[in-house]
Coordinates of C-alpha atoms in Angstrom, one line a residue:
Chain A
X202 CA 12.9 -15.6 -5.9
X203 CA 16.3 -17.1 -4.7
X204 CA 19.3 -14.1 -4.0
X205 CA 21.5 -13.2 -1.6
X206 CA 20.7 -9.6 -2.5
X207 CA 20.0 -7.3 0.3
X208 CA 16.1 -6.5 1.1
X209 CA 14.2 -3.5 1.6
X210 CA 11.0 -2.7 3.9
X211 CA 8.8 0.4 3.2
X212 CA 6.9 1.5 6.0
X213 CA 4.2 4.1 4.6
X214 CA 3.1 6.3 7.7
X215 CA -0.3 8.4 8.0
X216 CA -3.6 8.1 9.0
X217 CA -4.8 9.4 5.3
X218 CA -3.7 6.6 3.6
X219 CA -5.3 4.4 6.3
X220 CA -8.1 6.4 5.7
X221 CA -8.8 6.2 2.0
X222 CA -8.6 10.2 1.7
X223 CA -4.9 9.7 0.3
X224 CA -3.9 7.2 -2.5
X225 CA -0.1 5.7 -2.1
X226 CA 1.8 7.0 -4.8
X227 CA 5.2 6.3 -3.3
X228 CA 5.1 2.8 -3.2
X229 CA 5.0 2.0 -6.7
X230 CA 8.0 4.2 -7.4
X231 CA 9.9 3.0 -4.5
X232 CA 9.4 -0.5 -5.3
X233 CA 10.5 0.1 -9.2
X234 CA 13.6 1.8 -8.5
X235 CA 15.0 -0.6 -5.6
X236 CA 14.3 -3.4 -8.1
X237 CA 16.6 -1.5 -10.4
X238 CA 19.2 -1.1 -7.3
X239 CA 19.3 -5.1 -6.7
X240 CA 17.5 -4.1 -3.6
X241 CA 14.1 -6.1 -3.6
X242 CA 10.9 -4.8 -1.6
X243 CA 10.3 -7.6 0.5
X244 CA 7.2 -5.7 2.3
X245 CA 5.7 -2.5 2.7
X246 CA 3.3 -1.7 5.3
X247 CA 0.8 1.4 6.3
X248 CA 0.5 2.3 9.6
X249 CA -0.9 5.1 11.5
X250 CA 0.6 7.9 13.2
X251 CA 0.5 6.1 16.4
X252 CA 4.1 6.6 18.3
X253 CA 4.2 2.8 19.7
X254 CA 3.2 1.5 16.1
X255 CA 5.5 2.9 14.7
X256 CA 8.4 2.3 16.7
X257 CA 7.6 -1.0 17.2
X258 CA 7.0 -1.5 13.2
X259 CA 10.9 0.4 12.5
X260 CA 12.5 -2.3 15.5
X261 CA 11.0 -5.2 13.9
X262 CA 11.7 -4.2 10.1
X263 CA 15.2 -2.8 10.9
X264 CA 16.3 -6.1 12.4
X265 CA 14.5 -7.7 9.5
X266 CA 15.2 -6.5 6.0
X267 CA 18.6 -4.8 4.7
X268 CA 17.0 -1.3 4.6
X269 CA 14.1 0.1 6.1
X270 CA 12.4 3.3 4.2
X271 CA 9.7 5.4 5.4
X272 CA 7.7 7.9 3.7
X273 CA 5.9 10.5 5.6
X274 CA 5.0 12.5 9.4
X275 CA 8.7 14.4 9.0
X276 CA 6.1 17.8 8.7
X277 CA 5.9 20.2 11.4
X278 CA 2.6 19.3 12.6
X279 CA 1.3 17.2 15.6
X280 CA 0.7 14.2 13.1
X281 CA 4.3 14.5 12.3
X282 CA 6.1 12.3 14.6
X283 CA 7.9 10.0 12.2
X284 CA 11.7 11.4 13.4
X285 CA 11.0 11.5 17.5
X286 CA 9.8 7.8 17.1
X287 CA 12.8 6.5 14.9
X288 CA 14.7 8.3 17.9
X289 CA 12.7 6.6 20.5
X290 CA 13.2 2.9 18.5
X291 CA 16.9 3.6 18.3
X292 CA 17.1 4.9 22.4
X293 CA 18.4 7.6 21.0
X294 CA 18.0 12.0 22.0
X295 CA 16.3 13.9 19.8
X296 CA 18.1 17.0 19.1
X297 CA 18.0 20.1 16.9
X298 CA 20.9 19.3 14.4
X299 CA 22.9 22.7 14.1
X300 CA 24.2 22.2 10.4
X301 CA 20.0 21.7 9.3
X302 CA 18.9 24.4 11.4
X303 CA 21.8 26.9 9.9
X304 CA 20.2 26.1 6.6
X305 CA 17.0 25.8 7.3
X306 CA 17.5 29.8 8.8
X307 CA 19.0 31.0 5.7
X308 CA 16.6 29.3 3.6
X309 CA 13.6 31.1 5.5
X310 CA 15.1 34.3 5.9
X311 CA 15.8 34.3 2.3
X312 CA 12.0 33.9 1.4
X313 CA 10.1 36.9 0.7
X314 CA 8.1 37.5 2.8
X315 CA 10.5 35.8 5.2
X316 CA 9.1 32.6 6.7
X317 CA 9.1 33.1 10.7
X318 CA 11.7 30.0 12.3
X319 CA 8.7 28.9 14.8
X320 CA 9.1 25.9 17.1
X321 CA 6.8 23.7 14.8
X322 CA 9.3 24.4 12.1
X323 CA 11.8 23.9 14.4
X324 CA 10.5 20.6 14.4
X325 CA 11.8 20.0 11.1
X326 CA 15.6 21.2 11.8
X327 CA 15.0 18.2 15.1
X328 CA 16.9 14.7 14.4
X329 CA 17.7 11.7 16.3
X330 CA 21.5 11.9 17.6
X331 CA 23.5 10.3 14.9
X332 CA 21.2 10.7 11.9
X333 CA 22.6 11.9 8.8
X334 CA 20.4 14.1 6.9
X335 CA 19.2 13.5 3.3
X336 CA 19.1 16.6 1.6
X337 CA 17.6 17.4 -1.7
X338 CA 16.4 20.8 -4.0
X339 CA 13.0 20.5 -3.2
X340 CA 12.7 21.9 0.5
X341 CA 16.0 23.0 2.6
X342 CA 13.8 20.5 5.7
X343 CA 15.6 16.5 5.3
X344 CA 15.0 13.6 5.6
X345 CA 17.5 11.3 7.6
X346 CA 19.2 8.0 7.8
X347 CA 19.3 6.6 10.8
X348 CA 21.4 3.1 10.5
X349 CA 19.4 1.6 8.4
X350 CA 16.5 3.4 8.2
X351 CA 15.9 6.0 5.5
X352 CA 13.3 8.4 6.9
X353 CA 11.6 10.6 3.6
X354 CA 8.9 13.2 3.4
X355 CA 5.2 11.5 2.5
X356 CA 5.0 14.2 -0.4
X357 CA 5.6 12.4 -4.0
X358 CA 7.7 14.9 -6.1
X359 CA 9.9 15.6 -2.2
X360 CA 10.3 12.2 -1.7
X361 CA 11.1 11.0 -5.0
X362 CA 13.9 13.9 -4.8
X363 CA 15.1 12.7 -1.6
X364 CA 15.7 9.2 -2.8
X365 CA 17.2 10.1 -5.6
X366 CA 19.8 11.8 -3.6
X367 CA 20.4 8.4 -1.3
X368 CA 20.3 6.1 -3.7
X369 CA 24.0 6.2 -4.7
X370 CA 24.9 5.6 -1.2
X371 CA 23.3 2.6 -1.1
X372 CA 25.0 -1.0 -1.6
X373 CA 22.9 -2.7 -4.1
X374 CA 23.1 -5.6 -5.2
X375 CA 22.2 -7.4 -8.9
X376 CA 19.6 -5.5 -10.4
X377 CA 16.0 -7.3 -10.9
X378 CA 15.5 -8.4 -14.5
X379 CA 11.9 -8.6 -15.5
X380 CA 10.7 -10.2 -19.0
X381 CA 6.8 -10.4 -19.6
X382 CA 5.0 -12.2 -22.7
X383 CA 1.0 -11.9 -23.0
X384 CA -1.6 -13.2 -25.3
X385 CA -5.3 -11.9 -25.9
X386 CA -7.9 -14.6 -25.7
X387 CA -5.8 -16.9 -23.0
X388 CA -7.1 -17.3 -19.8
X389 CA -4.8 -18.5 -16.9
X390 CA -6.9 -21.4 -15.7
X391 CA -5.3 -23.1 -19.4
X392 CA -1.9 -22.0 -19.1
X393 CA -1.3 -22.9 -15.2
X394 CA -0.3 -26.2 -15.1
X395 CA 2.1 -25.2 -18.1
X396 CA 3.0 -22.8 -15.7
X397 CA 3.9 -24.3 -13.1
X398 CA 6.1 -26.9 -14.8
X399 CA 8.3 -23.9 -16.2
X400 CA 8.6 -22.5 -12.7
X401 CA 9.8 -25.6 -11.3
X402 CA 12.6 -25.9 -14.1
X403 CA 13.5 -22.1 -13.0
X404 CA 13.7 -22.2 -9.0
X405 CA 15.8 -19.1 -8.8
X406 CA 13.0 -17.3 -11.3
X407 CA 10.0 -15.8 -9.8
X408 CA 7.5 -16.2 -12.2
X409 CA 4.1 -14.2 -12.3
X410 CA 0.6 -15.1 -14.2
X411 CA -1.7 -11.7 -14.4
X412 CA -5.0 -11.9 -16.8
X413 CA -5.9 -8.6 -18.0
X414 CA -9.3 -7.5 -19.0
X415 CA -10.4 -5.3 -22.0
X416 CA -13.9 -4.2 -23.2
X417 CA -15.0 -4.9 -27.0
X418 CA -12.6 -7.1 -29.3
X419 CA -9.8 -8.4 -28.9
X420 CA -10.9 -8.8 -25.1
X421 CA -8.6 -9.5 -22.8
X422 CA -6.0 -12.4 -22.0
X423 CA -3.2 -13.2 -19.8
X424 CA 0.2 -11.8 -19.3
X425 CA 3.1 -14.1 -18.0
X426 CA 6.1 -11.7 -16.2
X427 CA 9.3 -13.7 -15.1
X428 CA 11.7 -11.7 -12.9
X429 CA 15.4 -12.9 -11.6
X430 CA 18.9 -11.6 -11.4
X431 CA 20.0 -13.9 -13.9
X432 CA 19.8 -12.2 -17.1
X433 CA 20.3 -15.3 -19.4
X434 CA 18.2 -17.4 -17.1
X435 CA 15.0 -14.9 -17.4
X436 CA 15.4 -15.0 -21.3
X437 CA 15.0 -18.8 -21.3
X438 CA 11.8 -18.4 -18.7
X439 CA 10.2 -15.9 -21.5
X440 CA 11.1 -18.4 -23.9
X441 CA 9.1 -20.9 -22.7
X442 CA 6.0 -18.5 -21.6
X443 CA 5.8 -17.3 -25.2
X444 CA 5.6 -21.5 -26.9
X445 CA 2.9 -21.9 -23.8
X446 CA 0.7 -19.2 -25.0
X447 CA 1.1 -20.6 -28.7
X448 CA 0.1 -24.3 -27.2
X449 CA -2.8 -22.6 -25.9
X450 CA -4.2 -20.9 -28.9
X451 CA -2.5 -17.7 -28.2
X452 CA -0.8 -15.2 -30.0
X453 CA 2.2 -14.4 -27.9
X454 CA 3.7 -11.1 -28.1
X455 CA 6.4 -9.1 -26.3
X456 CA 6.1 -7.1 -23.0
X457 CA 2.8 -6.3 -20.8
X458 CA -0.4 -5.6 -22.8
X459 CA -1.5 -2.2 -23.4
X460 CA -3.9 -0.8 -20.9
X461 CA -7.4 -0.4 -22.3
Chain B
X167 CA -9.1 8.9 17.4
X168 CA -10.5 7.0 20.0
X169 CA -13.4 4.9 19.2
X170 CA -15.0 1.9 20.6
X171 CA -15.6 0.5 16.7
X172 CA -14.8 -2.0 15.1
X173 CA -11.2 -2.1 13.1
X174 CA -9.7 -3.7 10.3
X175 CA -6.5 -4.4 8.8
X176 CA -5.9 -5.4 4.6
X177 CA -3.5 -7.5 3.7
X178 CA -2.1 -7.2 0.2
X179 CA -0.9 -10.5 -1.4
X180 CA 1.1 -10.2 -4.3
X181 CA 4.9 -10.1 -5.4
X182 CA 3.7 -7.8 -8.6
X183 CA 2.6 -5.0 -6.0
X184 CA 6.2 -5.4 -3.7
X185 CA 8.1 -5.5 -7.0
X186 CA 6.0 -2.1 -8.5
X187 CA 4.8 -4.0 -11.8
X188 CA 0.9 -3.4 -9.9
X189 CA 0.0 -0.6 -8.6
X190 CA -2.4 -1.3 -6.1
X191 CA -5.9 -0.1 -6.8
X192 CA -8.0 -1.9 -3.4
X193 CA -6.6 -0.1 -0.7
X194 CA -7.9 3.2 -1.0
X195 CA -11.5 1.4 -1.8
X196 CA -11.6 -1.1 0.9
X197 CA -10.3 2.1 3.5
X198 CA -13.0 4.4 2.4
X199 CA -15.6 1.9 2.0
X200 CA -14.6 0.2 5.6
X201 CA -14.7 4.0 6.8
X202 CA -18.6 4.2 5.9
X203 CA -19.3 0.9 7.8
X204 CA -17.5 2.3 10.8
X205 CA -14.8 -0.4 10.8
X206 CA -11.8 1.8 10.4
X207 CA -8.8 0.4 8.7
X208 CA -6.0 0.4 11.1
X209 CA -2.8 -1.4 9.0
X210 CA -2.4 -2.5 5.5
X211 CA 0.4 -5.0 4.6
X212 CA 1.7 -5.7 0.9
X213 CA 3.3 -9.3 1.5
X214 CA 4.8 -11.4 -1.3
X215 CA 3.7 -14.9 -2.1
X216 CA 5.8 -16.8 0.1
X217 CA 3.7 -19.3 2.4
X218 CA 5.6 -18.6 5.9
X219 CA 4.6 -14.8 5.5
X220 CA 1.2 -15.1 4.8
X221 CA 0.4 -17.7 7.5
X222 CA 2.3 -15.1 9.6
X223 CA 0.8 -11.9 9.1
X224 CA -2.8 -13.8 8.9
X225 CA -2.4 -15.2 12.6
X226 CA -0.6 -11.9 13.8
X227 CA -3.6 -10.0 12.1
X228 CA -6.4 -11.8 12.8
X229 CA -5.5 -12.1 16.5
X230 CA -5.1 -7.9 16.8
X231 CA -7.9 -6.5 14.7
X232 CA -11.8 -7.1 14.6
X233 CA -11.6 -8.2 10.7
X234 CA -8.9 -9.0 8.1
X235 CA -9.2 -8.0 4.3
X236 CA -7.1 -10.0 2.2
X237 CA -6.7 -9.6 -1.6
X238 CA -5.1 -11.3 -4.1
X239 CA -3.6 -15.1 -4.9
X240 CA -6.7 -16.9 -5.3
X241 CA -6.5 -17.6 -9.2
X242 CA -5.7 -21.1 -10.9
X243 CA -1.6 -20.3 -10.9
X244 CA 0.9 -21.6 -9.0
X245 CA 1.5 -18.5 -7.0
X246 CA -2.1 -18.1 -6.2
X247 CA -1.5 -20.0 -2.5
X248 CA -3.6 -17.5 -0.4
X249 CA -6.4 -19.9 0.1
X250 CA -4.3 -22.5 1.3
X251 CA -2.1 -20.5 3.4
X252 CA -4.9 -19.5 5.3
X253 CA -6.3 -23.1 5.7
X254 CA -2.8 -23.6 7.3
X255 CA -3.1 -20.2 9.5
X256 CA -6.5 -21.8 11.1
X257 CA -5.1 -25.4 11.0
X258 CA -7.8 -27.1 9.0
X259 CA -8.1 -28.8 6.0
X260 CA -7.9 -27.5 2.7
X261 CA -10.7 -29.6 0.6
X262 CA -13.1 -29.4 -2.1
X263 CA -16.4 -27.1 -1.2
X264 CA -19.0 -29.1 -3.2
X265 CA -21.3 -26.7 -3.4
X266 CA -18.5 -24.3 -5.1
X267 CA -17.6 -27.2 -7.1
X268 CA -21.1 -28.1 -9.1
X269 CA -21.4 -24.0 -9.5
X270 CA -18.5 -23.7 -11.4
X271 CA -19.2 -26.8 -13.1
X272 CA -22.7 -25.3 -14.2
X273 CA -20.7 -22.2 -15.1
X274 CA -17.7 -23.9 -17.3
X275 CA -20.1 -25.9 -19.0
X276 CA -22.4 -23.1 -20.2
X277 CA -19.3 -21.1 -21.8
X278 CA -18.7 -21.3 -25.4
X279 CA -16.9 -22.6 -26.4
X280 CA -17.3 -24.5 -22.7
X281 CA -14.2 -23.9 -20.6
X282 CA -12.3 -27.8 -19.1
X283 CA -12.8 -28.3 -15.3
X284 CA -8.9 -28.9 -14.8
X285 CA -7.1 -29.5 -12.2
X286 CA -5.7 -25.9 -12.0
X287 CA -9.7 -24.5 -12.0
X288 CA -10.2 -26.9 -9.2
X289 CA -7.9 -25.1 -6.7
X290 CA -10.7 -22.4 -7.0
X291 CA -13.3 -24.3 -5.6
X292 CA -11.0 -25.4 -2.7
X293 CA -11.7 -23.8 0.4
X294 CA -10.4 -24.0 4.0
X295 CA -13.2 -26.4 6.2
X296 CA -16.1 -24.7 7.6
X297 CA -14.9 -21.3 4.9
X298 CA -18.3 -19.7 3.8
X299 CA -18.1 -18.8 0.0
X300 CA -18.4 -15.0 -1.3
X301 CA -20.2 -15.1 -4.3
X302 CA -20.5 -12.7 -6.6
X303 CA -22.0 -11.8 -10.6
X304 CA -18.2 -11.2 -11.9
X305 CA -16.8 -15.3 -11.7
X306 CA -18.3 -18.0 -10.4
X307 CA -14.7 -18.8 -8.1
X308 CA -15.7 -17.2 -5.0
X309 CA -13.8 -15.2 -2.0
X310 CA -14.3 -16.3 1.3
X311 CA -14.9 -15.9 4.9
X312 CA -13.0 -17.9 7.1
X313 CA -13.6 -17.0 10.9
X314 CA -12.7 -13.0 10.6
X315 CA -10.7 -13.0 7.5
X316 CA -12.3 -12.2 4.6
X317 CA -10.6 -13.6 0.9
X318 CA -11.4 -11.6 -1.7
X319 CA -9.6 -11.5 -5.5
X320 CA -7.0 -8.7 -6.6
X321 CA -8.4 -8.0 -10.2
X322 CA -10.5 -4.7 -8.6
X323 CA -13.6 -5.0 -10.3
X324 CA -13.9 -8.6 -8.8
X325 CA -12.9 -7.5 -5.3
X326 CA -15.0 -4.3 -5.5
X327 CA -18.1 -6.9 -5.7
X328 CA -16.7 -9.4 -3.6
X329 CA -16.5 -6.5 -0.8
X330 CA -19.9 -5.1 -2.0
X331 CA -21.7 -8.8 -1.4
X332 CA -20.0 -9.4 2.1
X333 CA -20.3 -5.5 3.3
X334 CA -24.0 -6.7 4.5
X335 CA -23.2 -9.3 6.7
X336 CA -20.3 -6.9 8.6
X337 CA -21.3 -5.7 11.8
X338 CA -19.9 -2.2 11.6
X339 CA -19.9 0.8 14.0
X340 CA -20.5 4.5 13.9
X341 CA -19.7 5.4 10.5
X342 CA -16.2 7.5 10.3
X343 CA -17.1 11.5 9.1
X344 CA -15.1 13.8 7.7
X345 CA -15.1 17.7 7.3
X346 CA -12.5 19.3 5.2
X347 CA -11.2 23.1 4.7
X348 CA -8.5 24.1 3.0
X349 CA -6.6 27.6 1.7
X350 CA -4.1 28.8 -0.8
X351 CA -1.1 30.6 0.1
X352 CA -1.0 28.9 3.8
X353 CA 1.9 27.4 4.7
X354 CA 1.8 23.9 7.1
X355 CA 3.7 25.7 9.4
X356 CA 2.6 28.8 10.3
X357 CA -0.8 27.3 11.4
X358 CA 0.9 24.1 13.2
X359 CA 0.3 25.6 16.7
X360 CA -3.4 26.5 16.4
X361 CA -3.6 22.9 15.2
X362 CA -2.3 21.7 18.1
X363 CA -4.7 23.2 19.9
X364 CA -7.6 22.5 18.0
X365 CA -6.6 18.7 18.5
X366 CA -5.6 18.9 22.0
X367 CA -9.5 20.0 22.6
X368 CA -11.2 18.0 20.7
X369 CA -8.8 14.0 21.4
X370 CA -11.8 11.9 20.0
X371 CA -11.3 13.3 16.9
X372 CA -8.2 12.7 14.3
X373 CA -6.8 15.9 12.6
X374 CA -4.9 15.8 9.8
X375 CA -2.4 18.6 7.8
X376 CA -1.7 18.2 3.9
X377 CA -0.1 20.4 2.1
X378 CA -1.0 20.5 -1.6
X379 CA 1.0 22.1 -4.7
X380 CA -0.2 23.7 -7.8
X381 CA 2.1 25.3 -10.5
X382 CA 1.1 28.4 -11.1
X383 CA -1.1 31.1 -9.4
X384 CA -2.7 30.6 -7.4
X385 CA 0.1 28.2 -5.9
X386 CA -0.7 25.4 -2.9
X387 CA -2.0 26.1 0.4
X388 CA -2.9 23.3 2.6
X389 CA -5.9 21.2 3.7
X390 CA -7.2 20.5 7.4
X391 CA -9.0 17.6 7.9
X392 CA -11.1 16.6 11.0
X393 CA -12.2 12.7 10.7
X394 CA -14.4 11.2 13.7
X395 CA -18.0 9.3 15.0
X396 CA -19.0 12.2 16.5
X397 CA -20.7 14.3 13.9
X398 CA -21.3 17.9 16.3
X399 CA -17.8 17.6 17.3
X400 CA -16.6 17.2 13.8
X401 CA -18.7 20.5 12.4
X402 CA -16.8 22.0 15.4
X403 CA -13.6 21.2 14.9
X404 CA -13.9 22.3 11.2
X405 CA -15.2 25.7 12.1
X406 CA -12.1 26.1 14.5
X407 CA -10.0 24.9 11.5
X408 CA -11.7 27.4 9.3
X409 CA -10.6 30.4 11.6
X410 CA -7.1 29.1 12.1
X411 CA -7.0 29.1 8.1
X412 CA -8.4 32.8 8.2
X413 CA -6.1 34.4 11.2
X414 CA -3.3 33.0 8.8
X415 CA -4.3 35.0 6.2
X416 CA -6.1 32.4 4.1
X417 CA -9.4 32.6 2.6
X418 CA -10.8 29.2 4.3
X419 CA -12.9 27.1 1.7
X420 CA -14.9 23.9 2.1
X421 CA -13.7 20.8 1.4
X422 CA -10.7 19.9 -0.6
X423 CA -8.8 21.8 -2.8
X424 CA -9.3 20.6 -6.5
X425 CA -6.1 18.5 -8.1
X426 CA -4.3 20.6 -10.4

């Protein structure tokens, strides 16, 4: 897909998703809303809480895409070292920020029983000089920008509440249209050539073939998804999906297949 | 965690994934199942269909880890293109595998009604030179090994039985254990220290912190979790855990804490 949109890179940090004990549940939302922002997901990587990883993954991705987000290590624990090493990639101190740890204190002392202000919490309230800190209901710790680099917690229902917050502060550009056509009984070896011609005559169109399976009758088929910034353009492309699924024996409906 | 095994990396081939239409159900199959064999997965990269970035992240990868996972693009469509990217990554030919060919032929021909041979089917039985096939009961287009990259499909149920008939042939290190306790009503940060501690004695091992949230009573807590080859120093580090969980004020159970 052709645009001069601006990109996105999402670096996904912790050893438990590298482990299989976690399952990434960030990336799908992520990737759904920047679409919606006209901010394509261009890649996403997981990576291990190892400090030259990850700064070396944040130099390369920040000089790269538009806007780098991470999710995860901004805890107070040793595996938490998401914040020192965007300091460390941007040759920048780390510092306690005096406006987060003000809140942070009242937010503790207001707890009952009060929540003790240790150093590994401290931790928390620690950002690289310059950040700006993204704040949101769910926890009075932030996460930070840092250029461009939007550093969020690893939790779902925290992170989705931090992003929230920065979205409006990001430049998007046109939002991703996506139109998707499917037919029971089709299988995409048929439909590829077909395929392919209709991609050609919509360069600008990214245009997706996914087969879908189903147990018992009707079994399963093929669903065609064509995506682009061009509104009038992706209407056309779904078009043309929906009379290749009829040439090939297919009922073509509307949308992605129900799951099943 | 220190080890002398074997690693892996996955690479995740799909613009469906990067654009949050898929959610990606491999990952967390391939890490856990890589864990067992003792070839722990290091990085994961989702990477769109685009031919530079593949051939990219294939030579980068293969070069830096024992074995490369790759799933997705090798259907009939146009944006299927892993198989050839990675003919271009090792510089050989893509061609016809003959032995690939007749099987599918066998296999298109038996169908019923019997499925055409086209020239879109035929891209599946095209393999990088000197690739060995990865057969499997689910379709008769294989995966493939190619030097230390391993090809496998993105439907899961294909790639779970693509991995499962390659997962022999891997030569794979001590397998990766795990020992887990958790408690309600501990907070990540008051036990952060002790952590510390506990990893700082035990650096062959990889500790981890999660915090987990229920609504309700009794509310979250967190989960400790020590993950290593060496099984006496695992059972160790979990009984430290344990009492850190219990000088919190925790009651210090077993395992993980059940989703709710």
């Amino acid at each position: 897909m052709t645009t001069e949109n601006p990109t996105a890179c999402l670096l996904i940090i912790g050893n438990e998703v590298l482990s299989g004990r976690t399952r990434d549940a960030n990336l799908q939302y992520i990737a759904t809303r920047l679409g919606e922002l006209g901010i394509p997901m261009r890649e996403a990587r997981v990576i291990p809480d190892v400090p030259e990883t990850i700064i070396g993954a944040v130099n390369e991705c920040r000089a790269r895409f538009t806007h780098v987000f991470t999710t995860g290590g901004i805890g107070p624990t040793h595996d938490d070292i998401t914040s020192e090493c965007v300091a460390r990639a941007f040759g920048v101190p780390w510092e306690v920020h005096e406006e987060t740890r003000a809140l942070m204190a009242a937010d503790y002392a207001r707890r009952d029983p009060p929540v003790e202000f240790n150093a590994a919490r401290m931790r928390m309230a620690t950002l690289p000089r310059g950040a700006v800190p993204i704040r949101c209901d769910e926890t009075s710790a932030p996460g930070f920008s840092m250029g461009n680099v939007h550093v969020m917690a690893g939790v779902p229902r925290i992170m989705r509440a931090m992003f929230e917050a920065l979205a409006p502060s990001l430049e998007g550009g046109r939002p991703v249209l996506s139109r998707a056509v499917h037919a029971d009984g089709v299988y995409e070896g048929t439909i590829a050539e077909g395929l392919s011609a209709i991609q050609a005559r919509h360069p600008s169109l990214d245009l997706g073939s996914y087969p879908y399976y189903r147990k018992g009758a009707p079994g399963g088929g093929v669903a065609l998804v064509a995506k682009g910034t061009d509104g009038a353009e992706v209407e056309a492309a779904a078009r043309e999906m929906a009379a290749l699924l009829r040439e090939a024996g297919g009922e073509a409906r509307e949308g992605e297949p129900q799951q099943g």
